PDB file of C-alpha atoms in Angstrom:
ATOM      1  CA  LYS A 813      23.121  -2.493 -51.162  1.00 66.00           C
ATOM      2  CA  ALA A 814      26.354  -2.279 -49.172  1.00 79.00           C
ATOM      3  CA  GLY A 815      28.315  -5.481 -48.658  1.00 92.00           C
ATOM      4  CA  VAL A 816      29.679  -7.034 -45.505  1.00 96.00           C
ATOM      5  CA  THR A 817      32.189  -4.775 -43.784  1.00 96.00           C
ATOM      6  CA  GLN A 818      34.905  -5.786 -41.359  1.00 97.00           C
ATOM      7  CA  THR A 819      37.080  -3.633 -39.163  1.00 97.00           C
ATOM      8  CA  PRO A 820      39.930  -3.308 -38.772  1.00 97.00           C
ATOM      9  CA  ARG A 821      41.394  -4.691 -41.979  1.00 96.00           C
ATOM     10  CA  TYR A 822      44.832  -5.272 -40.502  1.00 96.00           C
ATOM     11  CA  LEU A 823      45.955  -5.783 -36.942  1.00 96.00           C
ATOM     12  CA  ILE A 824      49.241  -6.573 -35.241  1.00 98.00           C
ATOM     13  CA  LYS A 825      49.197  -7.847 -31.663  1.00 97.00           C
ATOM     14  CA  THR A 826      51.662  -9.512 -29.334  1.00 97.00           C
ATOM     15  CA  ARG A 827      51.301 -12.855 -27.619  1.00 97.00           C
ATOM     16  CA  GLY A 828      49.120 -12.784 -24.536  1.00 97.00           C
ATOM     17  CA  GLN A 829      47.077  -9.791 -25.642  1.00 98.00           C
ATOM     18  CA  GLN A 830      43.439  -9.933 -26.597  1.00 98.00           C
ATOM     19  CA  VAL A 831      41.746  -8.645 -29.724  1.00 98.00           C
ATOM     20  CA  THR A 832      38.242  -7.747 -30.857  1.00 98.00           C
ATOM     21  CA  LEU A 833      37.185  -7.849 -34.488  1.00 98.00           C
ATOM     22  CA  SER A 834      33.988  -6.328 -35.833  1.00 98.00           C
ATOM     23  CA  CYS A 835      31.638  -7.332 -38.625  1.00 98.00           C
ATOM     24  CA  SER A 836      28.645  -5.488 -40.053  1.00 98.00           C
ATOM     25  CA  PRO A 837      26.436  -7.724 -42.185  1.00 97.00           C
ATOM     26  CA  ILE A 838      24.503  -6.835 -45.309  1.00 95.00           C
ATOM     27  CA  SER A 839      21.375  -4.921 -44.414  1.00 94.00           C
ATOM     28  CA  GLY A 840      18.564  -7.341 -43.642  1.00 93.00           C
ATOM     29  CA  HIS A 841      20.874 -10.290 -42.986  1.00 94.00           C
ATOM     30  CA  ARG A 842      20.436 -11.654 -39.490  1.00 93.00           C
ATOM     31  CA  SER A 843      22.921 -14.506 -39.622  1.00 92.00           C
ATOM     32  CA  VAL A 844      26.618 -13.809 -39.170  1.00 95.00           C
ATOM     33  CA  SER A 845      29.301 -16.493 -39.343  1.00 94.00           C
ATOM     34  CA  TRP A 846      33.006 -16.258 -38.634  1.00 96.00           C
ATOM     35  CA  TYR A 847      35.805 -18.234 -40.266  1.00 96.00           C
ATOM     36  CA  GLN A 848      39.536 -18.485 -39.727  1.00 97.00           C
ATOM     37  CA  GLN A 849      41.816 -18.951 -42.728  1.00 96.00           C
ATOM     38  CA  THR A 850      45.421 -20.072 -42.358  1.00 95.00           C
ATOM     39  CA  PRO A 851      47.837 -21.572 -44.893  1.00 90.00           C
ATOM     40  CA  GLY A 852      48.100 -24.772 -42.893  1.00 88.00           C
ATOM     41  CA  GLN A 853      44.491 -25.417 -41.872  1.00 90.00           C
ATOM     42  CA  GLY A 854      42.634 -23.668 -44.657  1.00 91.00           C
ATOM     43  CA  LEU A 855      39.212 -22.191 -43.973  1.00 93.00           C
ATOM     44  CA  GLN A 856      37.661 -23.280 -40.701  1.00 93.00           C
ATOM     45  CA  PHE A 857      34.287 -22.402 -39.252  1.00 93.00           C
ATOM     46  CA  LEU A 858      34.429 -20.604 -35.895  1.00 95.00           C
ATOM     47  CA  PHE A 859      30.817 -19.858 -34.987  1.00 93.00           C
ATOM     48  CA  GLU A 860      27.538 -18.437 -36.196  1.00 92.00           C
ATOM     49  CA  TYR A 861      25.141 -15.994 -34.621  1.00 94.00           C
ATOM     50  CA  PHE A 862      21.519 -15.482 -35.440  1.00 92.00           C
ATOM     51  CA  SER A 863      19.277 -12.994 -33.671  1.00 91.00           C
ATOM     52  CA  GLU A 864      21.899 -12.419 -30.962  1.00 94.00           C
ATOM     53  CA  THR A 865      22.204 -16.144 -30.185  1.00 93.00           C
ATOM     54  CA  GLN A 866      25.087 -18.445 -30.999  1.00 92.00           C
ATOM     55  CA  ARG A 867      23.541 -21.109 -33.193  1.00 88.00           C
ATOM     56  CA  ASN A 868      26.552 -23.183 -34.195  1.00 87.00           C
ATOM     57  CA  LYS A 869      30.146 -23.504 -33.088  1.00 90.00           C
ATOM     58  CA  GLY A 870      33.265 -25.005 -34.610  1.00 90.00           C
ATOM     59  CA  ASN A 871      36.147 -26.773 -32.890  1.00 91.00           C
ATOM     60  CA  PHE A 872      38.045 -23.871 -31.427  1.00 95.00           C
ATOM     61  CA  PRO A 873      39.191 -23.296 -27.843  1.00 96.00           C
ATOM     62  CA  GLY A 874      37.243 -21.134 -25.459  1.00 95.00           C
ATOM     63  CA  ARG A 875      39.672 -18.258 -26.073  1.00 97.00           C
ATOM     64  CA  PHE A 876      37.611 -17.578 -29.175  1.00 98.00           C
ATOM     65  CA  SER A 877      34.259 -16.014 -28.432  1.00 97.00           C
ATOM     66  CA  GLY A 878      31.741 -13.817 -30.120  1.00 97.00           C
ATOM     67  CA  ARG A 879      28.535 -11.939 -29.773  1.00 97.00           C
ATOM     68  CA  GLN A 880      25.884 -10.309 -31.872  1.00 97.00           C
ATOM     69  CA  PHE A 881      24.028  -7.110 -31.236  1.00 97.00           C
ATOM     70  CA  SER A 882      20.405  -6.262 -31.885  1.00 96.00           C
ATOM     71  CA  ASN A 883      21.346  -4.543 -35.164  1.00 95.00           C
ATOM     72  CA  SER A 884      22.959  -7.836 -36.295  1.00 95.00           C
ATOM     73  CA  ARG A 885      26.481  -6.462 -36.080  1.00 97.00           C
ATOM     74  CA  SER A 886      28.835  -9.026 -34.638  1.00 98.00           C
ATOM     75  CA  GLU A 887      32.131  -9.023 -32.811  1.00 98.00           C
ATOM     76  CA  MET A 888      34.567 -11.815 -32.188  1.00 98.00           C
ATOM     77  CA  ASN A 889      37.117 -11.762 -29.417  1.00 98.00           C
ATOM     78  CA  VAL A 890      40.293 -13.751 -29.022  1.00 98.00           C
ATOM     79  CA  SER A 891      41.906 -13.688 -25.600  1.00 95.00           C
ATOM     80  CA  THR A 892      45.456 -14.638 -24.648  1.00 96.00           C
ATOM     81  CA  LEU A 893      46.671 -14.527 -28.228  1.00 97.00           C
ATOM     82  CA  GLU A 894      49.055 -17.200 -29.493  1.00 97.00           C
ATOM     83  CA  LEU A 895      51.334 -17.105 -32.516  1.00 97.00           C
ATOM     84  CA  GLY A 896      49.100 -19.682 -34.190  1.00 96.00           C
ATOM     85  CA  ASP A 897      46.180 -17.276 -34.095  1.00 97.00           C
ATOM     86  CA  SER A 898      47.786 -15.311 -36.913  1.00 97.00           C
ATOM     87  CA  ALA A 899      45.282 -15.657 -39.730  1.00 97.00           C
ATOM     88  CA  LEU A 900      42.759 -14.000 -41.976  1.00 96.00           C
ATOM     89  CA  TYR A 901      39.448 -13.800 -40.129  1.00 97.00           C
ATOM     90  CA  LEU A 902      36.463 -13.716 -42.413  1.00 96.00           C
ATOM     91  CA  CYS A 903      32.929 -12.801 -41.570  1.00 96.00           C
ATOM     92  CA  ALA A 904      29.943 -13.849 -43.669  1.00 94.00           C
ATOM     93  CA  SER A 905      26.286 -12.937 -43.536  1.00 94.00           C
ATOM     94  CA  SER A 906      23.130 -14.489 -44.890  1.00 90.00           C
ATOM     95  CA  THR A 907      19.378 -14.208 -44.672  1.00 88.00           C
ATOM     96  CA  ALA A 908      17.392 -16.636 -42.564  1.00 77.00           C
ATOM     97  CA  GLY A 909      17.016 -19.981 -44.295  1.00 73.00           C
ATOM     98  CA  ALA A 910      19.341 -19.146 -47.173  1.00 77.00           C
ATOM     99  CA  TYR A 911      22.198 -21.453 -48.036  1.00 74.00           C
ATOM    100  CA  GLU A 912      24.536 -18.906 -49.588  1.00 80.00           C
ATOM    101  CA  GLN A 913      26.674 -16.635 -47.459  1.00 87.00           C
ATOM    102  CA  TYR A 914      28.315 -13.384 -48.487  1.00 91.00           C
ATOM    103  CA  PHE A 915      31.754 -12.637 -47.144  1.00 93.00           C
ATOM    104  CA  GLY A 916      33.473  -9.473 -46.019  1.00 94.00           C
ATOM    105  CA  PRO A 917      37.050  -8.504 -46.960  1.00 93.00           C
ATOM    106  CA  GLY A 918      38.465 -10.048 -43.803  1.00 95.00           C
ATOM    107  CA  THR A 919      40.707  -8.898 -40.984  1.00 96.00           C
ATOM    108  CA  ARG A 920      44.304  -9.994 -41.217  1.00 96.00           C
ATOM    109  CA  LEU A 921      45.634 -10.575 -37.707  1.00 98.00           C
ATOM    110  CA  THR A 922      49.333 -10.976 -37.071  1.00 98.00           C
ATOM    111  CA  VAL A 923      50.494 -12.110 -33.648  1.00 97.00           C
ATOM    112  CA  THR A 924      54.155 -11.481 -32.822  1.00 97.00           C
TER     113      THR A 924
ATOM    114  CA  ALA B 638      31.354 -36.886 -41.821  1.00 72.00           C
ATOM    115  CA  GLN B 639      31.086 -34.077 -44.312  1.00 82.00           C
ATOM    116  CA  LYS B 640      34.124 -33.466 -46.462  1.00 92.00           C
ATOM    117  CA  ILE B 641      35.096 -31.495 -49.549  1.00 96.00           C
ATOM    118  CA  THR B 642      37.989 -32.618 -51.740  1.00 97.00           C
ATOM    119  CA  GLN B 643      39.721 -30.504 -54.347  1.00 97.00           C
ATOM    120  CA  THR B 644      42.512 -32.505 -55.949  1.00 96.00           C
ATOM    121  CA  GLN B 645      44.036 -29.747 -58.113  1.00 95.00           C
ATOM    122  CA  PRO B 646      46.301 -27.508 -56.002  1.00 94.00           C
ATOM    123  CA  GLY B 647      47.135 -25.365 -59.036  1.00 95.00           C
ATOM    124  CA  MET B 648      46.190 -24.968 -62.675  1.00 95.00           C
ATOM    125  CA  PHE B 649      47.475 -22.923 -65.601  1.00 96.00           C
ATOM    126  CA  VAL B 650      45.109 -22.093 -68.437  1.00 96.00           C
ATOM    127  CA  GLN B 651      45.475 -20.015 -71.577  1.00 96.00           C
ATOM    128  CA  GLU B 652      43.276 -16.925 -71.781  1.00 96.00           C
ATOM    129  CA  LYS B 653      39.932 -17.504 -73.544  1.00 96.00           C
ATOM    130  CA  GLU B 654      40.047 -21.248 -72.945  1.00 97.00           C
ATOM    131  CA  ALA B 655      37.473 -23.043 -70.818  1.00 97.00           C
ATOM    132  CA  VAL B 656      38.594 -24.556 -67.529  1.00 97.00           C
ATOM    133  CA  THR B 657      37.103 -27.136 -65.191  1.00 97.00           C
ATOM    134  CA  LEU B 658      37.907 -27.135 -61.486  1.00 98.00           C
ATOM    135  CA  ASP B 659      37.222 -30.436 -59.756  1.00 98.00           C
ATOM    136  CA  CYS B 660      35.316 -30.919 -56.520  1.00 98.00           C
ATOM    137  CA  THR B 661      34.019 -34.028 -54.815  1.00 98.00           C
ATOM    138  CA  TYR B 662      32.097 -34.108 -51.588  1.00 96.00           C
ATOM    139  CA  ASP B 663      30.945 -36.518 -48.948  1.00 95.00           C
ATOM    140  CA  THR B 664      27.827 -36.178 -46.843  1.00 91.00           C
ATOM    141  CA  SER B 665      25.163 -38.365 -45.311  1.00 89.00           C
ATOM    142  CA  ASP B 666      22.547 -35.609 -45.515  1.00 88.00           C
ATOM    143  CA  GLN B 667      19.925 -35.707 -48.246  1.00 89.00           C
ATOM    144  CA  SER B 668      19.556 -31.937 -48.217  1.00 88.00           C
ATOM    145  CA  TYR B 669      22.637 -29.800 -48.754  1.00 91.00           C
ATOM    146  CA  GLY B 670      23.985 -26.924 -50.775  1.00 91.00           C
ATOM    147  CA  LEU B 671      27.179 -26.712 -52.796  1.00 94.00           C
ATOM    148  CA  PHE B 672      29.033 -23.496 -53.517  1.00 93.00           C
ATOM    149  CA  TRP B 673      31.986 -22.119 -55.326  1.00 96.00           C
ATOM    150  CA  TYR B 674      33.830 -19.069 -54.079  1.00 96.00           C
ATOM    151  CA  LYS B 675      36.641 -17.083 -55.670  1.00 97.00           C
ATOM    152  CA  GLN B 676      39.333 -15.529 -53.516  1.00 95.00           C
ATOM    153  CA  PRO B 677      41.623 -13.005 -55.230  1.00 94.00           C
ATOM    154  CA  SER B 678      44.886 -11.968 -53.637  1.00 90.00           C
ATOM    155  CA  SER B 679      43.003  -9.217 -51.777  1.00 86.00           C
ATOM    156  CA  GLY B 680      41.502 -11.936 -49.561  1.00 87.00           C
ATOM    157  CA  GLU B 681      37.798 -11.348 -50.003  1.00 87.00           C
ATOM    158  CA  MET B 682      35.687 -14.430 -50.714  1.00 91.00           C
ATOM    159  CA  ILE B 683      33.450 -13.797 -53.712  1.00 92.00           C
ATOM    160  CA  PHE B 684      30.356 -15.965 -54.081  1.00 91.00           C
ATOM    161  CA  LEU B 685      30.166 -17.411 -57.586  1.00 95.00           C
ATOM    162  CA  ILE B 686      27.499 -20.077 -57.836  1.00 95.00           C
ATOM    163  CA  TYR B 687      25.198 -22.278 -55.783  1.00 93.00           C
ATOM    164  CA  GLN B 688      23.676 -25.715 -56.406  1.00 95.00           C
ATOM    165  CA  GLY B 689      21.045 -27.283 -54.183  1.00 92.00           C
ATOM    166  CA  SER B 690      21.006 -31.023 -53.720  1.00 92.00           C
ATOM    167  CA  TYR B 691      17.443 -31.215 -55.008  1.00 92.00           C
ATOM    168  CA  ASP B 692      18.011 -28.983 -58.012  1.00 90.00           C
ATOM    169  CA  GLU B 693      17.529 -31.021 -61.157  1.00 87.00           C
ATOM    170  CA  GLN B 694      19.321 -28.643 -63.476  1.00 92.00           C
ATOM    171  CA  ASN B 695      22.931 -27.564 -63.269  1.00 94.00           C
ATOM    172  CA  ALA B 696      23.364 -24.037 -61.952  1.00 94.00           C
ATOM    173  CA  THR B 697      24.713 -21.349 -64.265  1.00 94.00           C
ATOM    174  CA  GLU B 698      25.789 -17.771 -63.567  1.00 93.00           C
ATOM    175  CA  GLY B 699      27.192 -15.960 -66.571  1.00 96.00           C
ATOM    176  CA  ARG B 700      30.496 -17.601 -67.504  1.00 97.00           C
ATOM    177  CA  TYR B 701      30.260 -19.979 -64.535  1.00 97.00           C
ATOM    178  CA  SER B 702      28.417 -23.270 -64.538  1.00 97.00           C
ATOM    179  CA  LEU B 703      28.360 -26.066 -62.012  1.00 97.00           C
ATOM    180  CA  ASN B 704      28.511 -29.615 -63.355  1.00 96.00           C
ATOM    181  CA  PHE B 705      26.532 -31.422 -60.647  1.00 96.00           C
ATOM    182  CA  GLN B 706      26.694 -35.214 -60.678  1.00 96.00           C
ATOM    183  CA  LYS B 707      24.868 -36.301 -57.561  1.00 94.00           C
ATOM    184  CA  ALA B 708      25.474 -40.039 -57.840  1.00 94.00           C
ATOM    185  CA  ARG B 709      29.204 -39.439 -58.131  1.00 95.00           C
ATOM    186  CA  LYS B 710      29.109 -36.719 -55.435  1.00 96.00           C
ATOM    187  CA  SER B 711      30.822 -34.359 -57.808  1.00 97.00           C
ATOM    188  CA  ALA B 712      30.329 -30.600 -58.226  1.00 97.00           C
ATOM    189  CA  ASN B 713      32.848 -29.291 -60.730  1.00 98.00           C
ATOM    190  CA  LEU B 714      33.047 -25.618 -61.657  1.00 98.00           C
ATOM    191  CA  VAL B 715      33.333 -24.767 -65.334  1.00 98.00           C
ATOM    192  CA  ILE B 716      34.548 -21.329 -66.368  1.00 97.00           C
ATOM    193  CA  SER B 717      34.005 -20.595 -70.025  1.00 95.00           C
ATOM    194  CA  ALA B 718      36.207 -18.185 -71.990  1.00 94.00           C
ATOM    195  CA  SER B 719      38.649 -17.535 -69.149  1.00 96.00           C
ATOM    196  CA  GLN B 720      39.934 -14.009 -68.547  1.00 96.00           C
ATOM    197  CA  LEU B 721      43.080 -12.681 -66.889  1.00 96.00           C
ATOM    198  CA  GLY B 722      40.927 -11.475 -64.000  1.00 95.00           C
ATOM    199  CA  ASP B 723      39.921 -15.060 -63.276  1.00 97.00           C
ATOM    200  CA  SER B 724      43.354 -15.719 -61.757  1.00 97.00           C
ATOM    201  CA  ALA B 725      42.622 -16.454 -58.094  1.00 97.00           C
ATOM    202  CA  MET B 726      42.061 -19.204 -55.546  1.00 97.00           C
ATOM    203  CA  TYR B 727      38.825 -21.099 -56.007  1.00 98.00           C
ATOM    204  CA  PHE B 728      37.108 -22.893 -53.153  1.00 97.00           C
ATOM    205  CA  CYS B 729      34.399 -25.507 -53.312  1.00 97.00           C
ATOM    206  CA  ALA B 730      32.187 -25.576 -50.231  1.00 95.00           C
ATOM    207  CA  MET B 731      29.197 -27.393 -48.791  1.00 93.00           C
ATOM    208  CA  ARG B 732      26.518 -26.603 -46.294  1.00 88.00           C
ATOM    209  CA  GLU B 733      24.348 -29.382 -44.867  1.00 81.00           C
ATOM    210  CA  SER B 734      20.813 -28.707 -43.731  1.00 75.00           C
ATOM    211  CA  SER B 735      21.516 -30.582 -40.500  1.00 68.00           C
ATOM    212  CA  SER B 736      24.409 -28.307 -39.565  1.00 65.00           C
ATOM    213  CA  ALA B 737      22.496 -25.145 -40.355  1.00 62.00           C
ATOM    214  CA  SER B 738      25.043 -22.409 -40.804  1.00 69.00           C
ATOM    215  CA  LYS B 739      28.345 -24.249 -40.924  1.00 79.00           C
ATOM    216  CA  ILE B 740      30.077 -24.255 -44.311  1.00 86.00           C
ATOM    217  CA  ILE B 741      32.866 -26.726 -44.980  1.00 90.00           C
ATOM    218  CA  PHE B 742      35.487 -25.657 -47.505  1.00 94.00           C
ATOM    219  CA  GLY B 743      37.858 -27.611 -49.681  1.00 96.00           C
ATOM    220  CA  SER B 744      41.558 -26.844 -49.756  1.00 95.00           C
ATOM    221  CA  GLY B 745      41.221 -24.731 -52.881  1.00 96.00           C
ATOM    222  CA  THR B 746      42.645 -24.603 -56.402  1.00 97.00           C
ATOM    223  CA  ARG B 747      44.918 -21.783 -57.490  1.00 97.00           C
ATOM    224  CA  LEU B 748      43.999 -20.865 -61.057  1.00 97.00           C
ATOM    225  CA  SER B 749      46.437 -18.866 -63.151  1.00 97.00           C
ATOM    226  CA  ILE B 750      45.399 -17.503 -66.526  1.00 96.00           C
ATOM    227  CA  ARG B 751      48.167 -17.027 -69.092  1.00 95.00           C
ATOM    228  CA  PRO B 752      47.825 -14.175 -71.634  1.00 94.00           C
TER     229      PRO B 752
END
C-alpha cells in the first residue's frame, strides 16, 4: 500500500506571495492532518480534515487554510507569506477512529 | 492542558547497546494514546510504536518497546541493540480522545549511534 505523498517536496517563495501544498493520504484513510515544524516552535498542529470537513484547528492565523476533496486528498494554503512561515509542512493520514497517524515526507517551504 | 516533555535534547550511544529515551506527559483525559516517532535527516516522520492509556501491557514492536508507567505519567522508549541507522530525532507524542485528531509533540531527542 502506498504511503502518504506530498507535493511539492521543496518550495521557495517570496514574502507576500501565497502557496498551496498538496497531500494524498494512504488509500482508505479519510482523516488528514497538517503540521508545521520549525526549529524554534517544534511540531505544531495546524488543522485536520475528515470527510471534507475541518474537524479540528490549531492556533494559527487565518492566513493558513485548508480543504479536503471527496477522494480525501487535501490541500493547505498560506496567503501573504511571511519569513516566519519558512518551515517543514507535514501531512499525516489515519483511518476513522484510529489513534496513530502516518506521515508523508513533508514539503520544505522557504520564504525569502 | 496537555503537554509532552522530553528532557534529553541529545544522546550518544555505542552501537549494539540498549538506549532509553525519556518522555513524560500531562493530561486530564482518561483516554489517550501515546506515540513515538522517528525523524531521520530526510524529514519524514516514521511511526514506531503506540500505547493506549487503557492498555495493560507495554507495547513492543521489534527492537522498540514502550515502558508505560501510568501513575508517573511516563512513556519511555527503549531501543534494544541499537544500530547505526537508529541515529535520528525521536519524538514522543500524545493524542487525547477529547481533542480527536490533534497530536501534541515533545521537543524531541537527537540520538546519535557511535560505531
